[in-house]
Amino acid sequence: MKRTWLWTVLGMMLVIGVVGCAGERGGAAAPDIAREVAAAYGVQEFHRVEALRFTFNALIGDKTVRRAWQWEPKGDRVTFFGAEGPVSFERRALSADSSEELRKLDAAFINDQYWLLFPLHLVWDADLTLADLGRHPLPLGGGSARRLVVTYPPSTGYTPGDVYELFVGEDNRIRQWVYRRGGAPEASRTATWEDHRTLGPLVLSLDHKVPDGTFRVWFSEVALRLEGSPDWLTP
């Protein structure tokens, strides 16, 4: 299979998230349901995280992508482990004068990190709006779940105006979601949220796919190091 960055094919979730301070942004003002979903994934303990490693894997048709990262959230420092060796940068230092390579890496990191940590962004991101539409049929397969619609403003991020429809179970974990790029009326991407694992104080969904096998995002080599500890925890 061809391996590529999939900058345009992947086309999802390139929203800027300023998340360097353990999820304090927007928390107090977040709707109750946003805080409940984020809490189900461990947002209240994220301040203990010193570093997070993960490999983002995606399959779209006959195209694949694999990107390995380490994120140190307290300093918002990102390391990308590529074929030519690691590249590190601090997101807070990025600007319009930063190299195109770093800006592309940042866009890729935000995409990948949002797939892994989106529930925490419900309280981290102060600029989103959320509507609770009650129970609706799941978009993939049978059953129903609570439908939450998350909208980002038209002037924020790499793909402004993005909309995410979350289908949330009774345990406040996401079951499926729909991504609508730029607020488009039709779905740009629909996928499951499954293989929930406990990683230290966090809960992460490590697998997202569609029934026909034409699309999948999954995470491997996931590990977490807590503040004050030399040990890396795995799911």
mmCIF file with all atom_site columns, C-alpha atoms in Angstrom, residues 68 74 77 83 98 126 131 136 158 179 182 194 223:
data_model
loop_
_atom_site.group_PDB
_atom_site.id
_atom_site.type_symbol
_atom_site.label_atom_id
_atom_site.label_alt_id
_atom_site.label_comp_id
_atom_site.label_asym_id
_atom_site.label_entity_id
_atom_site.label_seq_id
_atom_site.pdbx_PDB_ins_code
_atom_site.Cartn_x
_atom_site.Cartn_y
_atom_site.Cartn_z
_atom_site.occupancy
_atom_site.B_iso_or_equiv
_atom_site.pdbx_formal_charge
_atom_site.auth_seq_id
_atom_site.auth_comp_id
_atom_site.auth_asym_id
_atom_site.auth_atom_id
_atom_site.pdbx_PDB_model_num
ATOM 1  C CA . ALA A 1 68  ? 4.804   8.908  15.796 1.00 0.00 ? 68  ALA A CA 1
ATOM 2  C CA . LYS A 1 74  ? 3.121   21.581 30.289 1.00 0.00 ? 74  LYS A CA 1
ATOM 3  C CA . ARG A 1 77  ? 6.553   20.765 23.326 1.00 0.00 ? 77  ARG A CA 1
ATOM 4  C CA . ALA A 1 83  ? 12.461  8.669  8.964  1.00 0.00 ? 83  ALA A CA 1
ATOM 5  C CA . SER A 1 98  ? 7.998   29.631 11.162 1.00 0.00 ? 98  SER A CA 1
ATOM 6  C CA . ALA A 1 126 ? -13.070 27.991 25.175 1.00 0.00 ? 126 ALA A CA 1
ATOM 7  C CA . ALA A 1 131 ? -25.836 21.815 21.497 1.00 0.00 ? 131 ALA A CA 1
ATOM 8  C CA . HIS A 1 136 ? -30.879 10.083 18.064 1.00 0.00 ? 136 HIS A CA 1
ATOM 9  C CA . TYR A 1 158 ? -6.552  25.287 10.196 1.00 0.00 ? 158 TYR A CA 1
ATOM 10 C CA . TYR A 1 179 ? -17.169 15.250 11.276 1.00 0.00 ? 179 TYR A CA 1
ATOM 11 C CA . GLY A 1 182 ? -16.143 23.780 7.714  1.00 0.00 ? 182 GLY A CA 1
ATOM 12 C CA . GLU A 1 194 ? -14.134 1.911  20.248 1.00 0.00 ? 194 GLU A CA 1
ATOM 13 C CA . ALA A 1 223 ? 2.427   5.446  26.582 1.00 0.00 ? 223 ALA A CA 1
#
